[in-house]
mmCIF file of C-alpha atoms and ligand atoms in Angstrom:
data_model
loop_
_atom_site.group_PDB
_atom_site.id
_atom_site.type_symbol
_atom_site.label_atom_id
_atom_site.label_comp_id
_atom_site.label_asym_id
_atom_site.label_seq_id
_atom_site.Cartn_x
_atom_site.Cartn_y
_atom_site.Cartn_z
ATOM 1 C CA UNK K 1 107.970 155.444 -28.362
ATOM 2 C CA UNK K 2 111.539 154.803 -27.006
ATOM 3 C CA UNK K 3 111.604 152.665 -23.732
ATOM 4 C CA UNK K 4 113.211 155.809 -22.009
ATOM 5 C CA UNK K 5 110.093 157.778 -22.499
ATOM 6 C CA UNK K 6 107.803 155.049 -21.101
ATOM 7 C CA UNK K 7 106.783 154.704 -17.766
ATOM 8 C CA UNK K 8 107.930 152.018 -15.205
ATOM 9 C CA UNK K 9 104.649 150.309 -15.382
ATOM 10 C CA UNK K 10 104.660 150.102 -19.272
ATOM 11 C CA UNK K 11 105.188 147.045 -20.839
ATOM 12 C CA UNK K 12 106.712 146.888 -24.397
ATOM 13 C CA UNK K 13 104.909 148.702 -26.645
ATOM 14 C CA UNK K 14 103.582 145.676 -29.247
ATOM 15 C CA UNK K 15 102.351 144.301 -26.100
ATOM 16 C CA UNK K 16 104.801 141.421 -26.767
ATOM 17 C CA UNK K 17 106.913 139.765 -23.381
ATOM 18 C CA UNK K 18 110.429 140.995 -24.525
ATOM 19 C CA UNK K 19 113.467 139.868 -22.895
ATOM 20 C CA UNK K 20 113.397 142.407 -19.774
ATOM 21 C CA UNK K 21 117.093 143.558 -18.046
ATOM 22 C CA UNK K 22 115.860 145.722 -14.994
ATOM 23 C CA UNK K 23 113.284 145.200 -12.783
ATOM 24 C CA UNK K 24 110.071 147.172 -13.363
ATOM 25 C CA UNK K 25 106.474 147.580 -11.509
ATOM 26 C CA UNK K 26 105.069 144.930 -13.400
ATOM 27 C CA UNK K 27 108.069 142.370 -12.228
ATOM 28 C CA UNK K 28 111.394 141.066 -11.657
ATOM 29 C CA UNK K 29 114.112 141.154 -14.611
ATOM 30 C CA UNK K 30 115.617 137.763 -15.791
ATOM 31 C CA UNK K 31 118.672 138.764 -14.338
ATOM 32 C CA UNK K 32 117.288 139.771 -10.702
ATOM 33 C CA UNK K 33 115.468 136.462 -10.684
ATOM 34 C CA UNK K 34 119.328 134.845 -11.980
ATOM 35 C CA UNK K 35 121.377 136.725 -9.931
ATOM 36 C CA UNK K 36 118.868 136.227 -6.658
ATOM 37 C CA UNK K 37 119.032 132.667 -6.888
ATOM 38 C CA UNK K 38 122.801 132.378 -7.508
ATOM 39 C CA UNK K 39 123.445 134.644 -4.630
ATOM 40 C CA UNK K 40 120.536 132.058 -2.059
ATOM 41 C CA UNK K 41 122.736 129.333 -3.365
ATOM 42 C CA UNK K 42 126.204 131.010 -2.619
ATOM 43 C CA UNK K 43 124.955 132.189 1.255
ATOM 44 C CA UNK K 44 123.516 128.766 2.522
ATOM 45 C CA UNK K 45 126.690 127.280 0.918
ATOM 46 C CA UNK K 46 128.822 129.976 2.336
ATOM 47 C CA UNK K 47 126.691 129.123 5.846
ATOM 48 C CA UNK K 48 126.996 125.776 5.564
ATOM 49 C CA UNK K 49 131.139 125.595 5.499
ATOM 50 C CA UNK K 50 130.847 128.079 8.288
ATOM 51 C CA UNK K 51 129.040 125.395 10.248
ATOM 52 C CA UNK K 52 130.916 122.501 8.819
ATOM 53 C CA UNK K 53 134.423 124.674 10.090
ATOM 54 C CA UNK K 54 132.771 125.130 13.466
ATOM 55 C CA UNK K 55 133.186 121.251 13.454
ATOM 56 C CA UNK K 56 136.033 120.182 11.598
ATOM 57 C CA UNK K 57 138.539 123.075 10.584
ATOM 58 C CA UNK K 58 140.723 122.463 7.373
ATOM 59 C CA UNK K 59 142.509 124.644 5.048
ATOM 60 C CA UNK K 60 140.132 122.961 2.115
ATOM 61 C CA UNK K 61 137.404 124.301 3.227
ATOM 62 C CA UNK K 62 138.704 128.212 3.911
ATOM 63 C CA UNK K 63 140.060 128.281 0.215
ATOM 64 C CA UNK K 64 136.312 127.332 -0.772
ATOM 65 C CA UNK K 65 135.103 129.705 1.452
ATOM 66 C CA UNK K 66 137.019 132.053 0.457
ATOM 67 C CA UNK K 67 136.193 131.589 -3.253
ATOM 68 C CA UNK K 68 132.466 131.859 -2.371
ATOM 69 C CA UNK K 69 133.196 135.032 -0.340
ATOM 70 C CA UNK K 70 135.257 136.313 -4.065
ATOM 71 C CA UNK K 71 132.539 135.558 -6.035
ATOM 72 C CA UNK K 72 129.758 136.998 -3.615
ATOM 73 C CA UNK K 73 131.020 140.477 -3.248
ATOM 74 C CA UNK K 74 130.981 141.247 -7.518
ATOM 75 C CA UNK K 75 127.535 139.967 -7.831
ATOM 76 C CA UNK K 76 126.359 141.221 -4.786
ATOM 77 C CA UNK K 77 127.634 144.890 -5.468
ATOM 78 C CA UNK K 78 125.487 144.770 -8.850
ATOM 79 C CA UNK K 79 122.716 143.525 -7.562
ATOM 80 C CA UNK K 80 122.511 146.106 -4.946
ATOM 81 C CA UNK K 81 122.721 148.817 -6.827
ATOM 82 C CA UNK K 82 120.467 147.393 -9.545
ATOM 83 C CA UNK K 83 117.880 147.140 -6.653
ATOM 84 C CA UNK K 84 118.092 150.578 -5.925
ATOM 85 C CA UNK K 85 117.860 151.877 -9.375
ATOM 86 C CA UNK K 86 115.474 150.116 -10.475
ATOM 87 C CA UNK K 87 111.490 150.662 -9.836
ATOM 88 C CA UNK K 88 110.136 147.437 -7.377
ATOM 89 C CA UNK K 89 107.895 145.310 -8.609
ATOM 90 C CA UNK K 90 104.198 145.918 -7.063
ATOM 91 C CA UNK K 91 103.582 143.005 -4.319
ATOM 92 C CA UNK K 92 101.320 140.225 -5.188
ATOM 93 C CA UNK K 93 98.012 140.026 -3.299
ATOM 94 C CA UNK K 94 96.625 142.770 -0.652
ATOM 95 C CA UNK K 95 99.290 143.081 1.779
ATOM 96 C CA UNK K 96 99.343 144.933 5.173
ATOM 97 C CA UNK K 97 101.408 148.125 4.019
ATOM 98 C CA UNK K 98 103.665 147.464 7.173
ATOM 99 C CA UNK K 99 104.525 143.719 5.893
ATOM 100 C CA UNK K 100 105.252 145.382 2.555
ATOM 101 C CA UNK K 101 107.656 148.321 4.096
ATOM 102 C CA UNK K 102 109.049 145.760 6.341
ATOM 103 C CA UNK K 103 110.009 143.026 3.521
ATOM 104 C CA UNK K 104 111.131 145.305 1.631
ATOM 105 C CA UNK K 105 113.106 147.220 3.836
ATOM 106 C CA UNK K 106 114.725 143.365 5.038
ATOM 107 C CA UNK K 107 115.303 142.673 1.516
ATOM 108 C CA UNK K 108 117.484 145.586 0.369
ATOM 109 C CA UNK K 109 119.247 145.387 4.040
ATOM 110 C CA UNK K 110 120.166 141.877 2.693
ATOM 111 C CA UNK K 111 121.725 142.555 -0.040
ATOM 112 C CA UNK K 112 123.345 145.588 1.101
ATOM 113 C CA UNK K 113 125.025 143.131 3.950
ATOM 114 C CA UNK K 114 125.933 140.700 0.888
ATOM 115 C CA UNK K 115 128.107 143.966 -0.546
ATOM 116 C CA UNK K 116 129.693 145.288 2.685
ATOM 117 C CA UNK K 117 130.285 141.887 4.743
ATOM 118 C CA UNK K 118 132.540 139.778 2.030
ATOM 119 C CA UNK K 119 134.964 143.414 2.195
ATOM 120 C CA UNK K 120 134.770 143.500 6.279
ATOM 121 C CA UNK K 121 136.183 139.814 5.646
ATOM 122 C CA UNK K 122 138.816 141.048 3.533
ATOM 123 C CA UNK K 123 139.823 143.781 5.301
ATOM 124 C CA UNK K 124 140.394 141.622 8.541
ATOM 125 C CA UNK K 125 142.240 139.038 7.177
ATOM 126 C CA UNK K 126 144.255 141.519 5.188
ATOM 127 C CA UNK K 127 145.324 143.355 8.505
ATOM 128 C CA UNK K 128 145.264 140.451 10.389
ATOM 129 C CA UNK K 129 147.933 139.318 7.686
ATOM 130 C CA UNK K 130 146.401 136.489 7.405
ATOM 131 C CA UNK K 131 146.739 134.646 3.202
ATOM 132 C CA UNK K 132 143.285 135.136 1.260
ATOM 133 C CA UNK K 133 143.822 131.401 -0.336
ATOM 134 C CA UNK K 134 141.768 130.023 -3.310
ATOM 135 C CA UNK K 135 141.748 126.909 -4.256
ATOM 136 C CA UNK K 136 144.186 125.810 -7.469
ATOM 137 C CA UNK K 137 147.354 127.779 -4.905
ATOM 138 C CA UNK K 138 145.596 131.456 -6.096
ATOM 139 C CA UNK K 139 145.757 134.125 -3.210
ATOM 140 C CA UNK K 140 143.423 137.306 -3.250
ATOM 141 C CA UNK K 141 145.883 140.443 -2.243
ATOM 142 C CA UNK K 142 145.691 142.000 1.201
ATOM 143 C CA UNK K 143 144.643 145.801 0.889
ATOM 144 C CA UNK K 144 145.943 146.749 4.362
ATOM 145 C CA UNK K 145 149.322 146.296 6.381
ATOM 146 C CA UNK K 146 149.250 144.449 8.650
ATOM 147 C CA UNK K 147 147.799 146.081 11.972
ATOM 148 C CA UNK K 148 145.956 143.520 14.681
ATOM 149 C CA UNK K 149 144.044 146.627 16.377
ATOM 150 C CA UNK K 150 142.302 147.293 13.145
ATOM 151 C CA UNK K 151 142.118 143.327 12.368
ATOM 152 C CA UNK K 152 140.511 143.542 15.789
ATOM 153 C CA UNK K 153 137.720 146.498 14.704
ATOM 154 C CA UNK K 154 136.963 145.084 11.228
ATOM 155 C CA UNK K 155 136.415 141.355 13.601
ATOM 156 C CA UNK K 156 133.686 143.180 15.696
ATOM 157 C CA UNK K 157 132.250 145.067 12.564
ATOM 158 C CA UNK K 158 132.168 141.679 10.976
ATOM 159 C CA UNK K 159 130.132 140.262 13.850
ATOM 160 C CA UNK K 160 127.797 143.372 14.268
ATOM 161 C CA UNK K 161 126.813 143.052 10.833
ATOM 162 C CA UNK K 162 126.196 139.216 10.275
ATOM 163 C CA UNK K 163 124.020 138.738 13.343
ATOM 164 C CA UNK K 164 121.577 141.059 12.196
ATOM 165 C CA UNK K 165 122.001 139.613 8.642
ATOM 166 C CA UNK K 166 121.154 136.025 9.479
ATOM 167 C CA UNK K 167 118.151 136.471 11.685
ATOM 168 C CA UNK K 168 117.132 139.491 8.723
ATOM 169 C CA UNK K 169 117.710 136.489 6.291
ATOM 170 C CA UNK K 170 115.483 134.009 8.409
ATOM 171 C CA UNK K 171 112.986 136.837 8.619
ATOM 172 C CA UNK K 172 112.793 137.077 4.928
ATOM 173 C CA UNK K 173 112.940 133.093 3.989
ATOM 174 C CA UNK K 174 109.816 132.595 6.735
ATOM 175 C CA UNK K 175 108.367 135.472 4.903
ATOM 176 C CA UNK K 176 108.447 133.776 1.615
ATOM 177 C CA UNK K 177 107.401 130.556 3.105
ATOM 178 C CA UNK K 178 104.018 132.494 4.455
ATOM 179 C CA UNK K 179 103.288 133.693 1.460
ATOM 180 C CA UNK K 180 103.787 130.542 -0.498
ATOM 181 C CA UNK K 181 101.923 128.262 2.435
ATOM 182 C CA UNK K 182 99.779 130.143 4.519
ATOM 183 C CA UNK K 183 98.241 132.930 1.994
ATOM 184 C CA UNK K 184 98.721 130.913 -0.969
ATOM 185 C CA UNK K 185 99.838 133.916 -3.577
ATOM 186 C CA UNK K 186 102.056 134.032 -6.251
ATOM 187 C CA UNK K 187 105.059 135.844 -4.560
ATOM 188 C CA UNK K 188 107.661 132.688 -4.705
ATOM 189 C CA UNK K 189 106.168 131.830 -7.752
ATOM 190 C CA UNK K 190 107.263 135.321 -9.439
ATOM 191 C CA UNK K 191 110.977 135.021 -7.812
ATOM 192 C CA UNK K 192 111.200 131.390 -9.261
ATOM 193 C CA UNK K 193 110.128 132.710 -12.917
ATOM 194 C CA UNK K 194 106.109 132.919 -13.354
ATOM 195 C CA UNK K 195 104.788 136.003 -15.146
ATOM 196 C CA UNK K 196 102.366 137.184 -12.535
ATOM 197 C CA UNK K 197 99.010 139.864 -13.774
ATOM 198 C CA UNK K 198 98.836 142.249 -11.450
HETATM 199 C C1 LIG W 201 115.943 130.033 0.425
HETATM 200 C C2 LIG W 201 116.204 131.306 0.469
HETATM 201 C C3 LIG W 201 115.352 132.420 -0.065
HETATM 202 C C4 LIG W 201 114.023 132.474 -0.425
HETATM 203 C C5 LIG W 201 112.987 131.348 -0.358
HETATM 204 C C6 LIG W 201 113.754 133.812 -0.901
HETATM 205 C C7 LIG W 201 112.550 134.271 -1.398
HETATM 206 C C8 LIG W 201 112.331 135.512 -1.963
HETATM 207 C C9 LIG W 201 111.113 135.955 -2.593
HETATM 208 C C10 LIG W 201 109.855 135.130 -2.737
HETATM 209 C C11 LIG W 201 111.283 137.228 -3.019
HETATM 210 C C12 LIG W 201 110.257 138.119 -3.762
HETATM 211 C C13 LIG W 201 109.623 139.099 -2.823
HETATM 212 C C14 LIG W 201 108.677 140.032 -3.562
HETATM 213 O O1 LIG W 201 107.838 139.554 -4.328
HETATM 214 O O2 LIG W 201 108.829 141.259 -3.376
HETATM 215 C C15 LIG W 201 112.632 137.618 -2.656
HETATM 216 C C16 LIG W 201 113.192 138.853 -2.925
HETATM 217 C C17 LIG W 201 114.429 139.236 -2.507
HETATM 218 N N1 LIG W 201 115.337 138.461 -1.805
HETATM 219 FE FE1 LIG W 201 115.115 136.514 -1.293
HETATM 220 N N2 LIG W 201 114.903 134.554 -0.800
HETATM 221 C C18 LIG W 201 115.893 133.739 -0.291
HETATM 222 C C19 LIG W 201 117.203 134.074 -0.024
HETATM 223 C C20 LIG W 201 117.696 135.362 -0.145
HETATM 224 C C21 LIG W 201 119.048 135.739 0.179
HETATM 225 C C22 LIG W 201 120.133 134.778 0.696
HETATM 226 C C23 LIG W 201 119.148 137.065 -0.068
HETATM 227 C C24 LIG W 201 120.319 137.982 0.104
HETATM 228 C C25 LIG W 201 121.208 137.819 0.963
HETATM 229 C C26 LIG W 201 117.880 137.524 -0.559
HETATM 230 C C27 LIG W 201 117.589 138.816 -0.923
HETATM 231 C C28 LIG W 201 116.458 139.223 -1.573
HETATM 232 C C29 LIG W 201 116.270 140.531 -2.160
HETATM 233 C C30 LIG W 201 117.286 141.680 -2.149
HETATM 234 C C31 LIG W 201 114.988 140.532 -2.736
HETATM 235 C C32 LIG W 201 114.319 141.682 -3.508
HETATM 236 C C33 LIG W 201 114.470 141.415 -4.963
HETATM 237 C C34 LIG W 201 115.857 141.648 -5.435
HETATM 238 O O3 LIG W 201 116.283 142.806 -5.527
HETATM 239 O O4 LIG W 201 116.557 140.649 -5.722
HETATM 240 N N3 LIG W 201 117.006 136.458 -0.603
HETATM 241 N N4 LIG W 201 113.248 136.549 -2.009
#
């Protein structure tokens, strides 16, 4: 039987544990796992500059900002839609259905906010006409003239979207915390790697 013909919940036919790309009922892909880690990694470092700018401004730190921002949006815009092509792994444990709706529901609004925040950046400091600098003297292009009324409604959309994102984010990393300290199951476990039977 060809993989296209089997359901979501299959597992390979020989039984073996093959090398798996997408995400399926039974768990996370290699590359979700990858990719979900990379992009953790890439947001508290992004946060952290933020913080660190809030204190001491410098052009350094914008042109690593800005290359975190770069290398954000690509991954980001797979992973989303690899999320929402892909069948979701069954939750470990007896969860309320609410908690399950509700994590879920955070989770995909994460990433979704990791796709369309790094271009409200870009499209702000494009109109704003403000240089996208890398470091090594690179520059990402501006897509818009210059116009500081749109600059000015990107700004805002900027702000309405990260506020919900970071407390979303705490939401979901207290989440994961519960599970991991308080109930005790598997669910970090399976994002850090373990094969969990469900
Ligand atoms: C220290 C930080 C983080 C921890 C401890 C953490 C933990 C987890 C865990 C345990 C799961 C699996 C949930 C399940 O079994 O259904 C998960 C899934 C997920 N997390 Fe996180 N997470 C963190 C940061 C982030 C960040 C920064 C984002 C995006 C901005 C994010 C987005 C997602 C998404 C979209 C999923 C669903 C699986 C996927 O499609 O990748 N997480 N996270």
């Amino acid at each position: 039987m060809s993989n296209s013909h089997m359901s979501p919940l299959s597992s390979h036919p020989s039984g073996a544990r093959r090398f798996q790309l997408r995400d399926n009922g039974l768990g996370f892909s290699r590359i979700t796992i990858a990719l979900h880690w990379i992009v953790a990694l890439l947001v508290l470092s992004i946060i952290a500059i933020e913080i660190a700018r809030s204190i001491a401004p410098g052009a350094e730190l914008t042109r690593v900002l800005n290359l975190l921002g770069a290398i954000l949006f690509p991954v980001s815009a797979y992973r989303f839609w690899a999320r929402v092509t892909s069948w979701h792994p069954l939750p470990v444990g007896t969860p309320n259905p609410v908690e399950v709706i509700v994590s879920r529901s955070v989770a995909a609004a994460l990433a979704l906010a990791m796709v369309l925040l790094p271009v409200a950046a870009w499209l702000e400091k494009s109109a704003a006409g403000l240089p996208i600098e890398l470091p090594g003297g690179w520059c990402i292009p501006a897509v818009l003239p210059t116009s500081p009324q749109a600059a000015h409604v990107f700004d805002v959309l900027f702000r309405i979207g990260a506020t919900p994102f970071l407390l979303g984010l705490a939401l979901h990393i207290f989440g994961a915390c519960k599970n991991h300290f308080v109930l005790k199951n598997d669910a970090l476990k399976r994002m850090l790697g373990k094969r969990v039977e469900l």
